[in-house]
Each structure stands twice: as structure tokens, then as C-alpha cells.
Short mmCIF file of C-alpha atoms and ligand atoms in Angstrom, two decimals:
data_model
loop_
_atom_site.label_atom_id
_atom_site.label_comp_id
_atom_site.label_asym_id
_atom_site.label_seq_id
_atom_site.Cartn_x
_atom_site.Cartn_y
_atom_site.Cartn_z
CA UNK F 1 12.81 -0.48 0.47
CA UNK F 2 14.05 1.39 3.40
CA UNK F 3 15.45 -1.64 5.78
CA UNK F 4 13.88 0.13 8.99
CA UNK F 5 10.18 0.71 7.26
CA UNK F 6 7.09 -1.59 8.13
CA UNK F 7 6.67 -4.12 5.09
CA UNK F 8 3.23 -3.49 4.80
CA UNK F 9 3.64 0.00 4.01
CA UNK F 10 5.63 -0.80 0.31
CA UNK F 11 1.93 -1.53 -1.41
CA UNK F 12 0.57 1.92 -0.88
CA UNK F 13 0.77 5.01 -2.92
CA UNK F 14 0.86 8.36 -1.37
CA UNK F 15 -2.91 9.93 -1.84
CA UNK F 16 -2.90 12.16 -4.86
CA UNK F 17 -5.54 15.00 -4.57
CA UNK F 18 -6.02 14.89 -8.69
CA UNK F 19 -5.54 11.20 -9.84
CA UNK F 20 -4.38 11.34 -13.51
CA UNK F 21 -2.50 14.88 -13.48
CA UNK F 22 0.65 14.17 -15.13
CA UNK F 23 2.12 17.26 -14.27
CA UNK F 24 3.97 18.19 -10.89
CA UNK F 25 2.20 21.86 -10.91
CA UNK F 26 -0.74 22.18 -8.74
CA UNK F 27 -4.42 22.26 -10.54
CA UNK F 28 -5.95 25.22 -10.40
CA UNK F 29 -8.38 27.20 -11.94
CA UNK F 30 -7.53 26.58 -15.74
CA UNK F 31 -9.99 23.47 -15.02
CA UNK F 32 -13.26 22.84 -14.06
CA UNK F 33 -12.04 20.83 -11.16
CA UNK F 34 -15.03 18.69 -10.37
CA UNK F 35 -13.57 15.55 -9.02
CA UNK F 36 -13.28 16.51 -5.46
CA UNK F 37 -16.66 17.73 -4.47
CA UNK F 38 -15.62 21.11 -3.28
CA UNK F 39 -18.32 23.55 -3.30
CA UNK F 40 -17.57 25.91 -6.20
CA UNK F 41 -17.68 28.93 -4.55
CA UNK F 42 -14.91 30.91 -2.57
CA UNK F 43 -15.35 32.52 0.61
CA UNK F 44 -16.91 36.02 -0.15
CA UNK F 45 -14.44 38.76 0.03
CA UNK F 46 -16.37 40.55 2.86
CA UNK F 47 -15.24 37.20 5.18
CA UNK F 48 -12.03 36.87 3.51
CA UNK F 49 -11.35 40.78 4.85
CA UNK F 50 -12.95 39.97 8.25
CA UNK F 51 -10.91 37.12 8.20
CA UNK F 52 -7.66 39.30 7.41
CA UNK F 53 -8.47 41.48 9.96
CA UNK F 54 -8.76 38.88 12.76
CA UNK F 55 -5.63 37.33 11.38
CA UNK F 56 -4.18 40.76 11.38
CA UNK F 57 -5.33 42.31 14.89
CA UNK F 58 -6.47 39.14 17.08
CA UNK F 59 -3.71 36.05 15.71
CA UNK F 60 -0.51 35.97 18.08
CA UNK F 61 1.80 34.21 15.25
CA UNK F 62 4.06 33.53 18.15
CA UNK F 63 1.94 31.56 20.27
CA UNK F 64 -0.07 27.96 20.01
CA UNK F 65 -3.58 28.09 18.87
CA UNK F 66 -6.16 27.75 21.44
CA UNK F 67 -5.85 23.82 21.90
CA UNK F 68 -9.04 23.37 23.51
CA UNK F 69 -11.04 24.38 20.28
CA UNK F 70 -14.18 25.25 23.38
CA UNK F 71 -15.64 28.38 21.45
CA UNK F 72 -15.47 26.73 17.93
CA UNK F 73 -17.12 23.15 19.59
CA UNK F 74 -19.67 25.72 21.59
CA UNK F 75 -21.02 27.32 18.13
CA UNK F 76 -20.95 23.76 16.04
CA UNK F 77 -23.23 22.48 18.91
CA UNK F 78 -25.47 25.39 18.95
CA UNK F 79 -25.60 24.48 14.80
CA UNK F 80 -25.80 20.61 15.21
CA UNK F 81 -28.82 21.03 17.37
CA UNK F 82 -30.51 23.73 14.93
CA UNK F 83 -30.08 21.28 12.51
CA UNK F 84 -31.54 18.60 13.67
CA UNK F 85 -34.77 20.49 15.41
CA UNK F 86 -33.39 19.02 18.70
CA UNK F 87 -33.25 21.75 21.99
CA UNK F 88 -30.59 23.92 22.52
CA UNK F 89 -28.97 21.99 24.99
CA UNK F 90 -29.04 18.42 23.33
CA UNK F 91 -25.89 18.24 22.81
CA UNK F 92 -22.91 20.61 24.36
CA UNK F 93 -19.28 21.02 23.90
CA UNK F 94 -18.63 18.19 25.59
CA UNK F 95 -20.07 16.33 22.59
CA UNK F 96 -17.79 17.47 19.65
CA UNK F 97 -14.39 17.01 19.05
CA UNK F 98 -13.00 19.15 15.89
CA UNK F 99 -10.68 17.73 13.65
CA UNK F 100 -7.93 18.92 10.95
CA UNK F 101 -10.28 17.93 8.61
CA UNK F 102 -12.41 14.63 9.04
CA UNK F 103 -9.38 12.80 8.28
CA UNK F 104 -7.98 13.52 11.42
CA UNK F 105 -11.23 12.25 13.21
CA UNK F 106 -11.10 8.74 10.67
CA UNK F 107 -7.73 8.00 12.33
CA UNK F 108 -8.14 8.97 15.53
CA UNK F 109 -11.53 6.74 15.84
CA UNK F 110 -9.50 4.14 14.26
CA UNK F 111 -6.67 4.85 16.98
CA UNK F 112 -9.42 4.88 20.03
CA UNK F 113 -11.38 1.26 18.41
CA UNK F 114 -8.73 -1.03 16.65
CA UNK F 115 -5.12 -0.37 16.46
CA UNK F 116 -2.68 -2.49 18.22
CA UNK F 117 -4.40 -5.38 17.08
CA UNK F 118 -8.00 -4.84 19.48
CA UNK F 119 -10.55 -4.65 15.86
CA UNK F 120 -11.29 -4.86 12.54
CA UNK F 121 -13.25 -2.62 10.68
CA UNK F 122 -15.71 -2.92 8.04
CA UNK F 123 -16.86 -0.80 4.70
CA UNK F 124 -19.01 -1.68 2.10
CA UNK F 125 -17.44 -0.41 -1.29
CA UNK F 126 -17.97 1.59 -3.41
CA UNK F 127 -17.42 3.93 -0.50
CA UNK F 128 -15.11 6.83 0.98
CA UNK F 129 -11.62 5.69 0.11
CA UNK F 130 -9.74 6.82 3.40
CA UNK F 131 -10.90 4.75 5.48
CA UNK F 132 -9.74 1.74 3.94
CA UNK F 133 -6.61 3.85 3.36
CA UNK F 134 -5.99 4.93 7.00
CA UNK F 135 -6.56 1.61 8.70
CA UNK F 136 -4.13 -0.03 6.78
CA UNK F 137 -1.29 2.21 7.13
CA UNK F 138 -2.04 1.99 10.86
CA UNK F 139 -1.87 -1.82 10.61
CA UNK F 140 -5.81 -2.29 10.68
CA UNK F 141 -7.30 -5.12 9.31
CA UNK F 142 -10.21 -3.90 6.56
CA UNK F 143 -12.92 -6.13 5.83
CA UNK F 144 -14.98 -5.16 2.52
CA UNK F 145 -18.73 -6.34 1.81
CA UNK F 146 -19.97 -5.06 -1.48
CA UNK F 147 -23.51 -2.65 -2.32
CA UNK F 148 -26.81 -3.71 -3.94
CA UNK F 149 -26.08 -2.63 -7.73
CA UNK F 150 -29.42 -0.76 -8.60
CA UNK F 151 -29.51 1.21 -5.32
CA UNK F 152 -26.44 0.78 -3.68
CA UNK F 153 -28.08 -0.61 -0.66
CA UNK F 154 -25.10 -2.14 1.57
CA UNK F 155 -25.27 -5.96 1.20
CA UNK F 156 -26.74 -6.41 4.81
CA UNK F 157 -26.54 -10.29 4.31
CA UNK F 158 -22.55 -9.98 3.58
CA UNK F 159 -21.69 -7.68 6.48
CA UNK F 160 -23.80 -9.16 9.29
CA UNK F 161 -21.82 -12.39 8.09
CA UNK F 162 -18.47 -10.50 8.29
CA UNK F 163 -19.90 -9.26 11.74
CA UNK F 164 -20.26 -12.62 12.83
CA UNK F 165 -17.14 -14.35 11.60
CA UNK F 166 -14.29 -12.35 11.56
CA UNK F 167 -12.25 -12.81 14.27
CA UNK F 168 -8.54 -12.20 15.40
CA UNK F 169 -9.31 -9.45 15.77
CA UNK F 170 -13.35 -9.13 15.43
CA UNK F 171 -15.35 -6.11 13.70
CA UNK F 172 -14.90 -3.39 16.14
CA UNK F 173 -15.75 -0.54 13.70
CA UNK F 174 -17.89 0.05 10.75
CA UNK F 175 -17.80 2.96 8.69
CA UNK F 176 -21.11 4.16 6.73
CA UNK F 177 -21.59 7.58 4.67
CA UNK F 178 -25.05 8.91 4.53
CA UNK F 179 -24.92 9.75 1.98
CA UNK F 180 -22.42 7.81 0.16
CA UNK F 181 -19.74 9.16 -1.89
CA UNK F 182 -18.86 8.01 -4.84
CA UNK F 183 -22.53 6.69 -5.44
CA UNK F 184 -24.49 9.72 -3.80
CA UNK F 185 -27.06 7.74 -2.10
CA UNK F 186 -28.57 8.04 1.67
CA UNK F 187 -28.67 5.08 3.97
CA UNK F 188 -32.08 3.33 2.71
CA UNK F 189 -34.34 2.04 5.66
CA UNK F 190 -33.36 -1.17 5.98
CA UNK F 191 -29.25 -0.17 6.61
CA UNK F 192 -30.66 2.38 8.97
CA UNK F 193 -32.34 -0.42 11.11
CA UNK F 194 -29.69 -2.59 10.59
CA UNK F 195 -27.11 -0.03 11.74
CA UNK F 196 -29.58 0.41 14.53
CA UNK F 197 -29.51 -3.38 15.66
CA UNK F 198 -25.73 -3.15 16.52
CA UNK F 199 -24.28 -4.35 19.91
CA UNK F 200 -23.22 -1.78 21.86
CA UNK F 201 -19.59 -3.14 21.51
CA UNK F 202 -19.61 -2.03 17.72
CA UNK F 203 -18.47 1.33 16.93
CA UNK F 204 -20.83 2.70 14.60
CA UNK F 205 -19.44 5.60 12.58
CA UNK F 206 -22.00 7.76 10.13
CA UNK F 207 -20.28 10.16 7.99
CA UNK F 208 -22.36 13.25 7.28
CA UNK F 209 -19.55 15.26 4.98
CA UNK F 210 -22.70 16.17 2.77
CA UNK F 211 -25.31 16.25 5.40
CA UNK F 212 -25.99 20.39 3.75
CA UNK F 213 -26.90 18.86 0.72
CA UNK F 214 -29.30 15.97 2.15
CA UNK F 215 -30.96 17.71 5.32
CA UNK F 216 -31.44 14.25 6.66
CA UNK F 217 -29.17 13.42 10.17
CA UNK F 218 -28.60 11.20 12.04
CA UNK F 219 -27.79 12.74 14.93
CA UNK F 220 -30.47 12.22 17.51
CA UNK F 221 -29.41 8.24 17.31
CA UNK F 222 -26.38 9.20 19.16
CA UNK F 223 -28.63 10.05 21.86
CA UNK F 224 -30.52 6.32 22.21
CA UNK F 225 -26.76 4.74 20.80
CA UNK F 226 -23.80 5.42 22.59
CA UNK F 227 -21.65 3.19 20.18
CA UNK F 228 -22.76 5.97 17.52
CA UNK F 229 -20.39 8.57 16.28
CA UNK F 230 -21.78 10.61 13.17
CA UNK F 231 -18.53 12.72 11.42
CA UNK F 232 -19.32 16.38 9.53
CA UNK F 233 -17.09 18.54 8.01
CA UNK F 234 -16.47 22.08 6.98
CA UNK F 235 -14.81 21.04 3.17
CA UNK F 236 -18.05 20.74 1.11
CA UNK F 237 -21.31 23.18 1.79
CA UNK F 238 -19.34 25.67 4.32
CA UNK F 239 -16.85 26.19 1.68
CA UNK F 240 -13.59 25.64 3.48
CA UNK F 241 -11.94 22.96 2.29
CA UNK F 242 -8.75 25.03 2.54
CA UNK F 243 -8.86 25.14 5.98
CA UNK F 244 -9.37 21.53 6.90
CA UNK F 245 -11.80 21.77 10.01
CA UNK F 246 -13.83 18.80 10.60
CA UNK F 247 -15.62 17.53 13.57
CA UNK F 248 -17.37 14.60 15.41
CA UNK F 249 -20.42 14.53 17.71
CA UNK F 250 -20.67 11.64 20.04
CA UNK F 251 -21.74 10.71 23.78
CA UNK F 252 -19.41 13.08 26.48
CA UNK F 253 -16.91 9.90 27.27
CA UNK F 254 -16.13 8.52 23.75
CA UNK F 255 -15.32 12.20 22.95
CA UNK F 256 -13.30 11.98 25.68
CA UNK F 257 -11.18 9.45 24.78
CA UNK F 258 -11.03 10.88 21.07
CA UNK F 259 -9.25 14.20 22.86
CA UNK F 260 -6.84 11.72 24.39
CA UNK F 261 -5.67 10.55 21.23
CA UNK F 262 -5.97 13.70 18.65
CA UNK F 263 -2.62 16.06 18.92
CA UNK F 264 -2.72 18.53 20.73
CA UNK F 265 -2.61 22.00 18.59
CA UNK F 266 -4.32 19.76 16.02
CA UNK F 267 -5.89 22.92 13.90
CA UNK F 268 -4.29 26.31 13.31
CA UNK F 269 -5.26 29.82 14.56
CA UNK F 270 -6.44 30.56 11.53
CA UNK F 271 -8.48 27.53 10.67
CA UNK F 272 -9.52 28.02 14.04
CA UNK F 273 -11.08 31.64 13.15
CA UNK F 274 -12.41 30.39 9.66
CA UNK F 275 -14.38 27.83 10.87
CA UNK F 276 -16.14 29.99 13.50
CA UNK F 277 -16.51 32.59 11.33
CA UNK F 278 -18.27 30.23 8.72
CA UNK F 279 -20.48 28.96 11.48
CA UNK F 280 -21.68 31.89 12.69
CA UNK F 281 -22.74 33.13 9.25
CA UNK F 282 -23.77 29.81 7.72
CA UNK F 283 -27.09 31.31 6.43
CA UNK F 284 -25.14 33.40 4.07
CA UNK F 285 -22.68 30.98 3.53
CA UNK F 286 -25.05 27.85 2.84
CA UNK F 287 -27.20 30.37 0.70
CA UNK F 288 -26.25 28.67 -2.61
CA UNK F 289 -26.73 25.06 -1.75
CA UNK F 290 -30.64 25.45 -3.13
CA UNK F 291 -28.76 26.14 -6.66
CA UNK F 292 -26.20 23.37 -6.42
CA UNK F 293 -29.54 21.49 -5.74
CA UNK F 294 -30.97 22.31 -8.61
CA UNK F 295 -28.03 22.42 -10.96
CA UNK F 296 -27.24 18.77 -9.63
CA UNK F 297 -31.21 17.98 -10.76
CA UNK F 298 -30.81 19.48 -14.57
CA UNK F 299 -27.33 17.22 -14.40
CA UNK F 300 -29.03 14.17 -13.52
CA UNK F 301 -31.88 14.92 -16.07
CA UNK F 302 -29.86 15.80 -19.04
CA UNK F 303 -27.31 13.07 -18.56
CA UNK F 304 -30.10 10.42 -17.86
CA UNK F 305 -31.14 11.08 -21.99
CA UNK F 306 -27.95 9.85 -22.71
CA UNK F 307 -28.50 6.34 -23.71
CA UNK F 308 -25.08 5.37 -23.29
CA UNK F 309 -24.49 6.76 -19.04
CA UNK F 310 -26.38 5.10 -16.72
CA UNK F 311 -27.14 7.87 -13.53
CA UNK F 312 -28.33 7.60 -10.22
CA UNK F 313 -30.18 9.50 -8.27
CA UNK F 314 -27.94 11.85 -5.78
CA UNK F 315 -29.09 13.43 -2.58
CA UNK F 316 -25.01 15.06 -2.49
CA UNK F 317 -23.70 18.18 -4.11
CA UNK F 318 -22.21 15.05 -6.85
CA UNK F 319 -23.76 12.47 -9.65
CA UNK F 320 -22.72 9.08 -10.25
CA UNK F 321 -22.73 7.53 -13.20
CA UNK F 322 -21.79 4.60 -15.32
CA UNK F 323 -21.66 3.48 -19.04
CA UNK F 324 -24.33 1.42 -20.51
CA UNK F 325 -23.29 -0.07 -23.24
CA UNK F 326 -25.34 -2.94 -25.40
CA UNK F 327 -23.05 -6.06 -25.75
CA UNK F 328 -24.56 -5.46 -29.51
CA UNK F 329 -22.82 -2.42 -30.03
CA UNK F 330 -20.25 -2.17 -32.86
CA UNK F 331 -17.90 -0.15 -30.85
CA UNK F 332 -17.30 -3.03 -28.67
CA UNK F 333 -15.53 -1.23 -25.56
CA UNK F 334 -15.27 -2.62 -22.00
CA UNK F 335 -16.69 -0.69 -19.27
CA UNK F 336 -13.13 0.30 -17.65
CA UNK F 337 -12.01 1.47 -21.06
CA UNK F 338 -15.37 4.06 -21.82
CA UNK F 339 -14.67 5.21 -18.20
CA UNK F 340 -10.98 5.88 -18.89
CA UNK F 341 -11.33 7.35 -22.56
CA UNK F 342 -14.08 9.17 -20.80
CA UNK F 343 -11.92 10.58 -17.96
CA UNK F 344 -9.04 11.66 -20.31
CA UNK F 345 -11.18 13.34 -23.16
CA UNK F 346 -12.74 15.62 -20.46
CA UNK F 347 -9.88 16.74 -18.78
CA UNK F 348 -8.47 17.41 -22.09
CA UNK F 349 -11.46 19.97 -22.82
CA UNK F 350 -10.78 21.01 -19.44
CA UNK F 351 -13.09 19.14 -16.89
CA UNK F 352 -11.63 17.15 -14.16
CA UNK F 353 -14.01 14.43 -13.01
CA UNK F 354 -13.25 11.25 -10.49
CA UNK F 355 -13.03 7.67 -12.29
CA UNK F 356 -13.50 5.28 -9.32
CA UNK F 357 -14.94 1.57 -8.78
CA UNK F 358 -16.08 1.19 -12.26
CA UNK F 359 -17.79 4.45 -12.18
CA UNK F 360 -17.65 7.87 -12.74
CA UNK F 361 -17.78 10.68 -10.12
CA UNK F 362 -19.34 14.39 -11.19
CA UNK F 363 -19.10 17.42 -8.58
CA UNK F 364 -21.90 19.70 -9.50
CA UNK F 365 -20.12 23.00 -10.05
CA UNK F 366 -21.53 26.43 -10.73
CA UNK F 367 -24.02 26.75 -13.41
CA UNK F 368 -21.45 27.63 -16.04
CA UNK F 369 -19.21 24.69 -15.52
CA UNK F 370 -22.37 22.19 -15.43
CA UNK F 371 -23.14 23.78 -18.78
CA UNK F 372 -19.60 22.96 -19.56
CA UNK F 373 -19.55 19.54 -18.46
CA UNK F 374 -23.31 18.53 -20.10
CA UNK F 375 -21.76 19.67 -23.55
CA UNK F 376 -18.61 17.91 -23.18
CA UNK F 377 -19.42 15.06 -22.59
CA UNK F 378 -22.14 14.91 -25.37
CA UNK F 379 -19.42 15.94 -27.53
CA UNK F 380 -16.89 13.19 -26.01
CA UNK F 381 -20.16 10.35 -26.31
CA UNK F 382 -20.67 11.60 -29.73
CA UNK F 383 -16.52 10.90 -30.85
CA UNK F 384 -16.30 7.86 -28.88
CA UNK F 385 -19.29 6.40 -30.78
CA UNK F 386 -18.99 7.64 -34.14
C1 PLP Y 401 -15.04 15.16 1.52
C2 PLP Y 401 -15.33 14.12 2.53
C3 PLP Y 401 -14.94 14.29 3.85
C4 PLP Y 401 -14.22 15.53 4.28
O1 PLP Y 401 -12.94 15.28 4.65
P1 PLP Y 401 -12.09 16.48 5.28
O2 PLP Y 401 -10.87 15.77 5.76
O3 PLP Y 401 -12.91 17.08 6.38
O4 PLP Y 401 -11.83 17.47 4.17
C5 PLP Y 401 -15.26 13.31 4.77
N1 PLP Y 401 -15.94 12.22 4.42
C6 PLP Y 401 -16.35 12.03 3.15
C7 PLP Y 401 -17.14 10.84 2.81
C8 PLP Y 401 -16.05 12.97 2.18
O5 PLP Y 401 -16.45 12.77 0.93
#
């Protein structure tokens, strides 16, 4: 331990994008790489050459990128109110901040609420791993409350009681995902209302990474909620994870403050010029998300017959699913181990899938890795139980 190095800091592990890869090489395309929830397709070439060009003709290599992001935040406003049927003036530039990637946006929310010792904040797990992550390493206390098991319902109970009773420092921040990743589900009702009940001092943050996929927003809240901050991102359905663009829409003063704390050539040139290229053509770039919708449905279906997986119902480009096994069974095997035999005999065929809070994480890829993934794990089911 480095004598000059917070204490804290020596019980965390540095995030690793592929959990389980024992090699130092990158992962690329000899797998099916389904445990991040990437969309599976690449930018077509006709963007990529656009793309080259503007890089080519329009990018001053020798200058800073435009630092005040207004023509990208101009054109994801023009799309946030599209897609939520609201008028083209509901919300403005002055309502987004854009982030190098939602990451970016996690901490600097967690910068603007709670460091220094002003709040805690508060997850229900399963759930999105970084924020837990990023709070701690910026000396954030993280309070956990756990999910309904058949739906994966937040236990409303257990957080309005953390609401009430933590103190030194107090909830200031509480992070949902609608819908959730790792379990795929939307905020039910009852969360919604919940959510909706929160003092104004509460910073309520809805992640909407896989709002393409679900069609159902949030967004209009922000409008009767000015504690409300709802997070998108340009990694999954706009297919640009290599770029990492993400962005925030709240009311016109906390965005403010967000810009006060973000860096201040946070994103690139050329993430810059991706991202507004992507926006401006998302109708031929969010073209395929009908067929990762119904891929993901002949996933869930297939896998259901399995008697062994237990599978939930997704509204995300991903499944989740867990083993079911009868205490009867022969093969007695815990839960953990299934999971992990699981995990190892697919990425040994060639599938990469995410093993995470006693479950088991599937991106739906393109048709021919589903098909892929649907026989390989019969076959793996089949070995592990003969
Ligand atoms: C993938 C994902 C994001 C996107 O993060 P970026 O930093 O924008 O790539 C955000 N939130 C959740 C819940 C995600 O799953």
C-alpha cells in the first residue's frame, strides 16, 4: 500500500470490461461478446465514411473540442422531446448536459449531491454496478435495500426506512434504472409513485441507458419534479459505445451546477461529431431495435422451456436468468456453482455472458449469435446434467 493513498481505496479492484478473461489481449470478435449489452451492430460504413470525412476536412487536431457541447445538447433536445410526444420547446439546451459516457454524469451528480461528506446515496441491488462503485471511491457512503424476488420490485418498505434513518450524512441521492440492468425490468407502478412522493431535497436519478428498447420515459416528471434527473446514453441502441457520449436532462439550474463540476473538454472532437451524427440519423440507426425486440422474445421463449433456467421477462435489449434447480436433484449443485460452470462452459464455446448477483446476464445479439447462444447452452444444460 502506497503510504500517501486513501485507505479506503485498497478494497477495490480496477473495473474489468470482461470479468473472467484470463488473458491480457483485448476481446474481440472471436466471441460472441454478449455480456455488455452493446448493440450488435457497427456503425454502417456510409457514417463511418461521413464520419472520416468530417474528421478529415472539419476536425482541427490542434485545437480543443468545442467545450460547450451547444449543437450536440440542441439536437438531443429536439430528440428527447420527439420522444416523449412533448412540444418542441419542452425542454432546450439549457436542459442537457452531455457526458463522456453516463459515467461521467454518475460522478459528477454524485460530486454536485454528496461528496465531502453532505449525502448518502441509495440503490436497491441487483442494480447498475457503478454507482455503488463511483461513490465509494469518492468517499460516498452507499446504502443498499434489496428487490422483490419474483418481479424485482424495489423493496419500498426497506428504502423509505433507509430514507428515514440514515443519517450522518442522510440519503441525498437515489439511483433507479428503468429499466433495470442486470434484471431487465421497468419501474412497476408502485416505485414510480413512490419515486414520485420524494421531498424535494432528494435527488432523484432515473437511468434510461435502454430507454430505445422500452419506449417508456420518464421525462415529463422532470417537468412537475425538479429534484428529478433522468440519465440516457449513446452506448446501447445508437450504437456508439466506442465513443462514450452520454447525457442528462434536468431543470436549467441543476444542469447548471452539473457544468460547474464536469471538466471542461470532457468529450472529444470526434465523439463530439459521432454523437451528432447518430442523432440526426437515429431513424436509420435505431432501425434494428424492432429485431433485437424480437430476437430478445424467441430468447426468452426458448430458454423459458428449459426446466432448469428460470427467465424473466425483459423490456431491455438483455434477459435475465437464473438456475432452478429441485433440492431433489441428483446432481446436487449450488446455485453459485451452475452459474459459474455455466459462465465458463459458454465462453469456452465462445459466448461471453455476465454472471452477476446470483444471476446470469444475456445481451441479445444478432440473430446468428442468439442461435448460437440458445444451442449452447442446451448443450452446456444437457453435460452439466447428464
Ligand atoms: C450501459 C449502461 C450505461 C451506459 O454507460 P456509458 O458510460 O454511457 O457507456 C448507463 N447506465 C446503465 C444502467 C447501463 O447499463
Amino acid at each position: 500500500m502506497l503510504p500517501y493513498i486513501r485507505q479506503d481505496l485498497a478494497q477495490f479492484s480496477a473495473y474489468k470490461p470482461h470479468p473472467g478473461s484470463d488473458s491480457t489481449e483485448p476481446v474481440t470478435t472471436q466471441y460472441d461478446r454478449l455480456d455488455t449489452n452493446e448493440s450488435p451492430y457497427d456503425l454502417p460504413t456510409e457514417f463511418k465514411e461521413k464520419l472520416a470525412w468530417t474528421y478529415q476536412q472539419l476536425i482541427e487536431t490542434n485545437r480543443y473540442p468545442d467545450g460547450g457541447h451547444e449543437e450536440l445538447k440542441n439536437a438531443i433536445a429536439d430528440y428527447v422531446n420527439e420522444s416523449a410526444n412533448l412540444s418542441k420547446s419542452a425542454f432546450t439546451s439549457e436542459n442537457i448536459s452531455v457526458g463522456n459516457g453516463s459515467d461521467e454524469l454518475i460522478r459528477s451528480l454524485l460530486i454536485a449531491s454528496c461528496v465531502g461528506g453532505n449525502g448518502s446515496i441509495l440503490v436497491a441491488n441487483p442494480t447498475f454496478s457503478m454507482y455503488g462503485i463511483l461513490a465509494q471511491t469518492l468517499g460516498v457512503n452507499v446504502i443498499n435495500v434489496a428487490r422483490k424476488e419474483e418481479n424485482f420490485e424495489i423493496d419500498l418498505k426497506a428504502a423509505q426506512s433507509a430514507l428515514e434513518n440514515t443519517q450522518n450524512p442522510p440519503i441525498r441521492a437515489i439511483f433507479v434504472v428503468h429499466p433495470n440492468s442486470p434484471t431487465a425490468n421497468a419501474l412497476t407502478d408502485a416505485e414510480i409513485t413512490w419515486l414520485k412522493k420524494l421531498p424535494e431535497h432528494i435527488l432523484v436519478i432515473v437511468d434510461e441507458a435502454y430507454f430505445e428498447f422500452s419506449q417508456n420515459t420518464l421525462v415529463s416528471e422532470i417537468q412537475k419534479h425538479p429534484n428529478w434527473v433522468v440519465m440516457r446514453t449513446f452506448s446501447k441502441a445508437f450504437r456508439l459505445a466506442a465513443m462514450r457520449v452520454g447525457y442528462c436532462i434536468a431543470n436549467a439550474e441543476l444542469i447548471s451546477v452539473l457544468e460547474k463540476v464536469r471538466l471542461p473538454y470532457n468529450l472529444p472532437s470526434f465523439s463530439l461529431a459521432a454523437a451528432l451524427l447518430a442523432i440526426q440519423n437515429r431513424q436509420i440507426l435505431l432501425d434494428t431495435i424492432p429485431q433485437t425486440i424480437d430476437e430478445r422474445e424467441k430468447l426468452q421463449t426458448t430458454l423459458s422451456q428449459q426446466p432448469q433456467l428460470k427467465v424473466w421477462n425483459s423490456a431491455t435489449n438483455f434477459i435475465y436468468l437464473k438456475p432452478q434447480i429441485k433440492a431433489s436433484s441428483s446432481s446436487s449443485i449450488s446455485t453459485e456453482d451452475f452459474l459459474v460452470n455455466l459462465t465458463q462452459e459458454l465462453r469456452r464455446m465462445g459466448t461471453l455472458v455476465r454472471h452477476t448477483c446470483g444471476g446470469m446476464r444475456i445481451t441479445v445479439g444478432s440473430p446468428e449469435e442468439n442461435a448460437r447462444t440458445l444451442i449452447r447452452i442446451q448443450t452446456v444444460l444437457e453435460k452439466l446434467y447428464s
